[in-house]
Short mmCIF file of C-alpha atoms in Angstrom, two decimals:
data_model
loop_
_atom_site.label_atom_id
_atom_site.label_comp_id
_atom_site.label_asym_id
_atom_site.label_seq_id
_atom_site.Cartn_x
_atom_site.Cartn_y
_atom_site.Cartn_z
CA MET A 1 8.23 10.46 28.82
CA GLU A 2 5.37 8.48 27.53
CA LEU A 3 4.86 8.00 23.85
CA GLU A 4 1.93 9.69 22.22
CA VAL A 5 0.31 9.47 18.71
CA ARG A 6 2.08 12.77 17.74
CA HIS A 7 5.54 11.08 18.47
CA LEU A 8 4.44 8.29 15.99
CA ARG A 9 3.58 10.77 13.51
CA VAL A 10 7.24 12.24 13.72
CA LEU A 11 8.70 8.89 13.18
CA CYS A 12 6.43 8.17 10.26
CA ALA A 13 7.37 11.48 8.85
CA ILE A 14 11.00 11.06 9.08
CA ALA A 15 10.71 7.51 7.56
CA ASP A 16 8.49 8.83 4.82
CA THR A 17 10.73 11.64 3.79
CA GLY A 18 14.18 10.01 4.61
CA SER A 19 15.37 13.65 5.95
CA LEU A 20 14.94 15.49 9.19
CA HIS A 21 14.79 18.79 7.28
CA LYS A 22 11.98 17.45 4.98
CA ALA A 23 10.02 15.99 7.89
CA ALA A 24 10.27 19.07 9.86
CA ARG A 25 8.78 21.27 6.96
CA GLN A 26 6.09 18.61 6.57
CA LEU A 27 5.21 18.64 10.12
CA GLY A 28 5.48 22.58 10.34
CA MET A 29 8.23 22.57 12.96
CA SER A 30 11.83 23.74 13.05
CA GLN A 31 14.35 21.09 12.21
CA PRO A 32 16.21 21.68 15.76
CA SER A 33 12.85 21.18 17.43
CA LEU A 34 12.35 17.87 15.40
CA THR A 35 15.88 16.71 16.19
CA THR A 36 15.28 17.27 19.87
CA GLN A 37 11.89 15.52 19.66
CA LEU A 38 13.64 12.51 18.06
CA ARG A 39 16.30 12.18 20.71
CA ARG A 40 13.73 12.36 23.38
CA ILE A 41 11.65 9.41 21.63
CA GLU A 42 14.94 7.48 21.24
CA ASN A 43 15.74 7.95 24.78
CA ALA A 44 12.34 6.86 26.01
CA LEU A 45 12.44 3.79 24.03
CA GLY A 46 16.38 3.33 25.02
CA ALA A 47 17.49 2.72 21.48
CA GLU A 48 18.51 4.53 18.06
CA LEU A 49 15.51 4.54 15.55
CA PHE A 50 17.20 6.23 12.77
CA ALA A 51 20.82 6.17 11.35
CA ARG A 52 21.77 9.63 10.70
CA GLU A 53 23.84 9.63 7.44
CA ARG A 54 25.09 12.27 5.02
CA THR A 55 22.60 11.60 2.60
CA GLY A 56 19.59 11.79 5.14
CA CYS A 57 17.88 9.47 7.86
CA ARG A 58 17.48 5.55 7.36
CA PRO A 59 15.60 3.35 9.85
CA THR A 60 17.71 1.07 12.03
CA PRO A 61 16.41 -2.50 12.19
CA LEU A 62 14.70 -1.52 15.47
CA GLY A 63 13.21 1.50 13.92
CA ARG A 64 11.71 -0.59 11.12
CA SER A 65 10.11 -2.68 13.73
CA VAL A 66 8.58 0.21 15.52
CA LEU A 67 7.38 2.05 12.36
CA SER A 68 5.47 -1.26 11.40
CA ARG A 69 3.60 -1.00 14.50
CA ALA A 70 3.20 2.80 14.59
CA ARG A 71 1.85 3.34 10.96
CA PRO A 72 -1.51 1.40 11.66
CA LEU A 73 -1.74 3.42 14.95
CA VAL A 74 -1.31 6.68 13.27
CA SER A 75 -3.85 5.62 10.48
CA GLN A 76 -6.30 4.48 12.86
CA MET A 77 -6.37 7.64 14.83
CA ALA A 78 -6.62 9.60 11.47
CA THR A 79 -9.62 7.60 10.56
CA LEU A 80 -11.01 8.05 14.03
CA VAL A 81 -10.72 11.88 13.82
CA THR A 82 -12.09 11.79 10.37
CA GLU A 83 -15.17 9.62 11.13
CA THR A 84 -15.94 11.45 14.28
CA ARG A 85 -16.07 14.74 12.70
CA ALA A 86 -17.98 13.42 9.73
CA ALA A 87 -20.60 11.96 12.28
CA ALA A 88 -20.66 15.33 14.07
CA ALA A 89 -21.34 17.07 10.90
CA ARG A 90 -24.01 14.80 9.66
CA ALA A 91 -26.11 13.17 12.40
CA ASP A 92 -28.58 11.98 9.81
CA GLY A 93 -28.61 11.04 6.21
CA PRO A 94 -27.19 8.21 4.07
CA ARG A 95 -23.81 6.61 4.97
CA LEU A 96 -21.43 4.49 3.03
CA ARG A 97 -18.68 2.79 4.98
CA VAL A 98 -15.99 1.67 2.71
CA GLY A 99 -13.00 -0.46 3.42
CA SER A 100 -9.90 -1.00 1.27
CA THR A 101 -6.37 -2.41 1.15
CA ALA A 102 -3.98 0.07 -0.49
CA SER A 103 -4.65 0.87 -3.96
CA ARG A 104 -3.87 3.64 -6.47
CA ALA A 105 -7.48 3.48 -7.56
CA LEU A 106 -8.83 4.46 -4.32
CA PRO A 107 -8.73 8.20 -4.58
CA GLY A 108 -10.28 8.28 -7.99
CA TRP A 109 -13.03 5.81 -6.58
CA LEU A 110 -13.88 7.88 -3.75
CA ARG A 111 -14.19 10.94 -5.87
CA ARG A 112 -16.62 9.29 -8.24
CA LEU A 113 -18.71 7.85 -5.48
CA ARG A 114 -18.99 11.41 -4.06
CA HIS A 115 -20.40 12.61 -7.40
CA ARG A 116 -22.57 9.59 -7.93
CA LEU A 117 -23.88 9.67 -4.30
CA PRO A 118 -24.40 13.30 -3.50
CA GLY A 119 -25.24 13.92 0.13
CA THR A 120 -23.94 10.60 1.27
CA ASP A 121 -21.53 10.52 4.00
CA LEU A 122 -18.53 8.43 2.72
CA ALA A 123 -16.41 6.74 5.58
CA LEU A 124 -13.00 5.09 4.71
CA HIS A 125 -11.27 2.34 6.80
CA MET A 126 -7.80 1.33 5.35
CA ASP A 127 -6.21 -1.90 6.69
CA VAL A 128 -3.33 -4.06 5.34
CA SER A 129 -5.38 -7.34 5.98
CA ALA A 130 -8.07 -7.92 3.47
CA ASN A 131 -9.19 -10.68 5.81
CA ALA A 132 -9.80 -8.25 8.65
CA LEU A 133 -11.95 -5.86 6.32
CA LEU A 134 -14.05 -8.88 5.10
CA ARG A 135 -14.90 -9.69 8.78
CA MET A 136 -15.73 -6.05 9.49
CA VAL A 137 -18.23 -6.42 6.19
CA ALA A 138 -19.65 -9.37 7.72
CA ALA A 139 -20.17 -7.80 11.18
CA GLY A 140 -21.87 -4.83 9.79
CA GLN A 141 -19.02 -2.37 10.49
CA LEU A 142 -18.49 -1.70 6.90
CA ASP A 143 -20.72 -1.89 3.83
CA VAL A 144 -18.12 -2.59 1.21
CA ALA A 145 -14.47 -3.66 0.96
CA PHE A 146 -12.14 -3.38 -1.81
CA VAL A 147 -9.38 -6.05 -1.37
CA HIS A 148 -6.77 -7.98 -3.05
CA GLU A 149 -6.24 -11.64 -2.93
CA VAL A 150 -2.52 -13.02 -3.35
CA GLU A 151 -2.39 -15.71 -5.79
CA GLY A 152 -2.11 -19.15 -4.17
CA CYS A 153 -3.34 -17.69 -0.76
CA PRO A 154 -7.26 -17.76 -0.83
CA LEU A 155 -8.95 -15.16 1.61
CA ARG A 156 -11.13 -16.40 4.28
CA VAL A 157 -14.49 -14.87 2.87
CA PRO A 158 -17.31 -15.12 5.71
CA ASP A 159 -20.61 -16.50 4.34
CA GLY A 160 -23.34 -14.27 3.09
CA LEU A 161 -21.21 -11.61 1.31
CA VAL A 162 -21.92 -10.45 -2.24
CA ARG A 163 -18.85 -10.33 -4.40
CA ARG A 164 -17.76 -8.75 -7.76
CA VAL A 165 -14.22 -9.51 -9.46
CA LEU A 166 -12.63 -6.33 -10.60
CA VAL A 167 -9.50 -7.93 -12.04
CA ASP A 168 -9.12 -11.69 -12.26
CA ARG A 169 -5.21 -11.61 -12.38
CA GLU A 170 -3.17 -8.47 -11.83
CA PRO A 171 0.58 -8.82 -12.09
CA GLN A 172 2.91 -7.61 -9.39
CA PHE A 173 5.64 -5.46 -10.78
CA ILE A 174 9.14 -4.87 -8.94
CA SER A 175 10.48 -1.60 -7.58
CA MET A 176 14.16 -1.10 -7.53
CA ALA A 177 16.65 1.70 -7.51
CA ARG A 178 16.90 3.72 -10.64
CA ASP A 179 20.56 2.63 -11.18
CA HIS A 180 19.96 -1.06 -10.53
CA PRO A 181 21.41 -3.02 -13.50
CA ALA A 182 18.13 -4.89 -14.19
CA ALA A 183 16.26 -1.53 -14.54
CA ALA A 184 17.89 -1.16 -17.84
CA GLU A 185 15.75 -3.78 -19.28
CA PRO A 186 11.86 -3.26 -19.81
CA VAL A 187 11.15 -6.86 -18.49
CA VAL A 188 13.16 -8.23 -15.56
CA ASP A 189 13.91 -11.82 -14.76
CA LEU A 190 13.62 -13.17 -11.12
CA THR A 191 16.96 -14.57 -11.51
CA ASP A 192 18.41 -11.04 -12.11
CA LEU A 193 17.25 -10.19 -8.53
CA ALA A 194 18.70 -13.38 -6.92
CA ALA A 195 21.57 -11.44 -5.25
CA ASP A 196 19.17 -8.79 -3.78
CA ARG A 197 17.53 -8.33 -0.55
CA TRP A 198 13.85 -8.54 -0.90
CA MET A 199 11.54 -6.53 1.20
CA VAL A 200 7.90 -7.90 2.08
CA ASP A 201 5.42 -6.76 4.61
CA PRO A 202 4.27 -10.09 6.52
CA THR A 203 1.17 -8.27 7.75
CA VAL A 204 -0.43 -8.15 4.28
CA ASP A 205 -2.46 -11.36 4.22
CA GLY A 206 -0.71 -13.90 1.84
CA GLU A 207 2.13 -11.56 0.73
CA TRP A 208 4.90 -13.48 2.30
CA ASP A 209 3.72 -16.96 1.62
CA GLY A 210 2.92 -15.83 -2.15
CA LEU A 211 6.43 -14.49 -2.53
CA ARG A 212 8.14 -17.33 -0.71
CA ARG A 213 6.34 -19.72 -3.28
CA VAL A 214 7.53 -17.98 -6.35
CA LEU A 215 11.02 -17.46 -5.38
CA ALA A 216 11.11 -21.28 -4.46
CA GLU A 217 9.85 -22.20 -7.91
CA ALA A 218 12.26 -20.00 -9.50
CA GLY A 219 15.22 -21.64 -7.71
CA ILE A 220 16.48 -18.72 -5.66
CA ASP A 221 16.66 -17.90 -2.09
CA PRO A 222 17.49 -14.46 -1.52
CA PRO A 223 17.70 -12.76 1.74
CA VAL A 224 14.42 -11.05 2.78
CA LEU A 225 13.65 -8.37 5.12
CA HIS A 226 10.19 -8.04 6.76
CA ALA A 227 8.82 -4.41 7.00
CA ASP A 228 5.91 -2.16 5.74
CA TYR A 229 6.22 -0.76 2.16
CA HIS A 230 6.45 2.80 3.17
CA THR A 231 9.77 1.78 4.89
CA ALA A 232 10.89 -0.28 2.02
CA ALA A 233 10.64 2.77 -0.35
CA SER A 234 13.56 4.44 1.65
CA LEU A 235 15.68 1.32 1.40
CA ILE A 236 14.90 0.79 -2.22
CA VAL A 237 15.99 4.13 -3.56
CA LEU A 238 19.36 3.69 -1.81
CA GLY A 239 19.74 0.16 -3.46
CA GLU A 240 19.41 -1.71 -0.39
CA ALA A 241 16.27 -3.92 -1.28
CA VAL A 242 13.92 -4.58 -3.96
CA ALA A 243 10.18 -5.16 -3.38
CA PRO A 244 7.00 -6.28 -5.18
CA CYS A 245 4.61 -3.39 -5.90
CA GLN A 246 1.27 -2.76 -7.60
CA PRO A 247 1.69 -2.17 -11.36
CA THR A 248 -0.35 1.04 -11.00
CA SER A 249 2.54 2.56 -8.90
CA GLY A 250 3.20 5.98 -10.19
CA PRO A 251 6.58 7.18 -11.48
CA ARG A 252 9.47 8.11 -9.36
CA GLU A 253 12.61 10.06 -10.25
CA ASP A 254 14.57 7.75 -7.89
CA MET A 255 12.96 4.37 -8.36
CA ALA A 256 12.39 2.03 -11.33
CA ILE A 257 9.23 0.08 -11.62
CA ARG A 258 9.52 -2.98 -13.96
CA PRO A 259 7.29 -6.04 -14.82
CA LEU A 260 8.64 -9.53 -14.15
CA ARG A 261 8.98 -11.96 -16.95
CA ASP A 262 5.98 -14.29 -17.12
CA ASP A 263 4.26 -12.44 -14.28
CA PRO A 264 4.99 -14.99 -11.62
CA LEU A 265 3.39 -12.72 -8.87
CA ALA A 266 -0.15 -12.00 -9.05
CA VAL A 267 -3.38 -10.88 -7.11
CA ARG A 268 -7.01 -10.97 -7.74
CA LEU A 269 -8.88 -7.74 -7.01
CA LEU A 270 -12.29 -8.13 -5.47
CA LEU A 271 -15.03 -5.99 -4.29
CA HIS A 272 -17.16 -7.53 -1.38
CA ALA A 273 -20.40 -6.15 0.03
CA ARG A 274 -23.21 -6.72 2.49
CA PRO A 275 -26.45 -7.86 1.00
CA GLY A 276 -28.49 -4.88 0.18
CA THR A 277 -25.57 -2.58 -0.80
CA PRO A 278 -25.70 -1.33 -4.40
CA ILE A 279 -22.72 -3.07 -5.25
CA ASP A 280 -23.13 -2.88 -9.12
CA GLU A 281 -23.16 1.02 -8.71
CA LEU A 282 -19.98 0.88 -6.61
CA TYR A 283 -18.38 -1.49 -8.96
CA THR A 284 -18.90 0.56 -12.00
CA GLU A 285 -17.38 3.47 -10.41
CA LEU A 286 -14.46 1.43 -9.04
CA ALA A 287 -13.82 -0.01 -12.48
CA SER A 288 -13.67 3.30 -14.06
CA ALA A 289 -11.33 4.65 -11.39
CA TYR A 290 -8.99 1.36 -11.73
CA ARG A 291 -8.81 1.78 -15.64
CA GLU A 292 -7.71 5.44 -15.02
CA ALA A 293 -5.05 4.51 -12.64
CA ALA A 294 -3.89 1.73 -14.83
CA LEU A 295 -3.64 3.78 -17.84
CA ARG A 296 -1.87 6.48 -16.15
CA ALA A 297 1.03 4.10 -15.13
CA ALA A 298 3.42 3.92 -18.09
CA ALA A 299 5.13 0.61 -17.24
CA TYR A 300 1.56 -0.89 -16.65
CA ARG A 301 0.20 0.71 -19.84
CA GLN A 302 2.72 -0.74 -21.86
CA TRP A 303 2.03 -4.39 -20.23
CA LEU A 304 -1.57 -4.09 -21.07
CA LEU A 305 -0.76 -3.37 -24.58
CA ARG A 306 1.51 -6.26 -25.07
CA ASN A 307 -1.04 -8.47 -23.46
CA GLY A 308 -4.22 -7.18 -25.26
CA SER A 309 -6.00 -6.35 -22.02
CA PRO A 310 -9.89 -5.77 -22.08
CA LEU A 311 -9.00 -2.64 -20.01
CA LEU A 312 -7.70 -0.87 -23.23
CA ARG A 313 -11.02 -1.89 -25.11
CA ALA A 314 -12.98 -0.50 -22.32
CA ALA A 315 -11.16 3.00 -22.35
#
């Protein structure tokens, strides 16, 4: 059997839901059919990708490796289908090609852009690599890119792009199991997590280098797992790992989001565009969407209050 995109979607659904039953429901198929499909995929690859446990399914180390490669392919295929359908529906008319790394502000920004730019065909391209998105803007494949720059790891910005700084220093919080001992405190010390396994996605530009520097400065050397953050979530809720996360991360019953004391991890949020793109209009809507996402996240809202953030004055 040759692997197809539909097989990769199956693996991603199982990893995201942590359960064959939930994944089957999400995919619109029966659980026995999904179980058979997973067995065929594993037989084709010659290895077990998920450990079946009483509480659900957890990716094996090899499964995490496969998922880290499968997710971008599934995302790119979804983008291909969406953009092709949009192009077929709108052969003519204005178009705005937006690139972005992951952000909770993105849905609100796109909603505002559709309202502000009626009749404009909005195309979205997601990528974990900010540098790749900036290269696409410079090459004319995108009009604008909303990206984050890990502190201490400058992005390689091509010449000629226009830039606006959305947030000069956004603190990165930490996600952990709800029953983690450190979750009892409103603010967490890095040393409280010295014995935990940390998870980081090395494909995100600067992420691993930035985390490694901060951990070294704190004098701790915890074990580190490399995987995408979708996979990380399933391990975090089981208490198997902790991971940095955006402060705008929404609440979850099975996960705690806490700020780190003195905010050692941070990123800068940037908007880059091609010359001639109405960047000021795009920036205004992005700032509103980000403010909305920031104030909706309870832990971040408290952080903003403690630090007298200008985001509160703008609200």
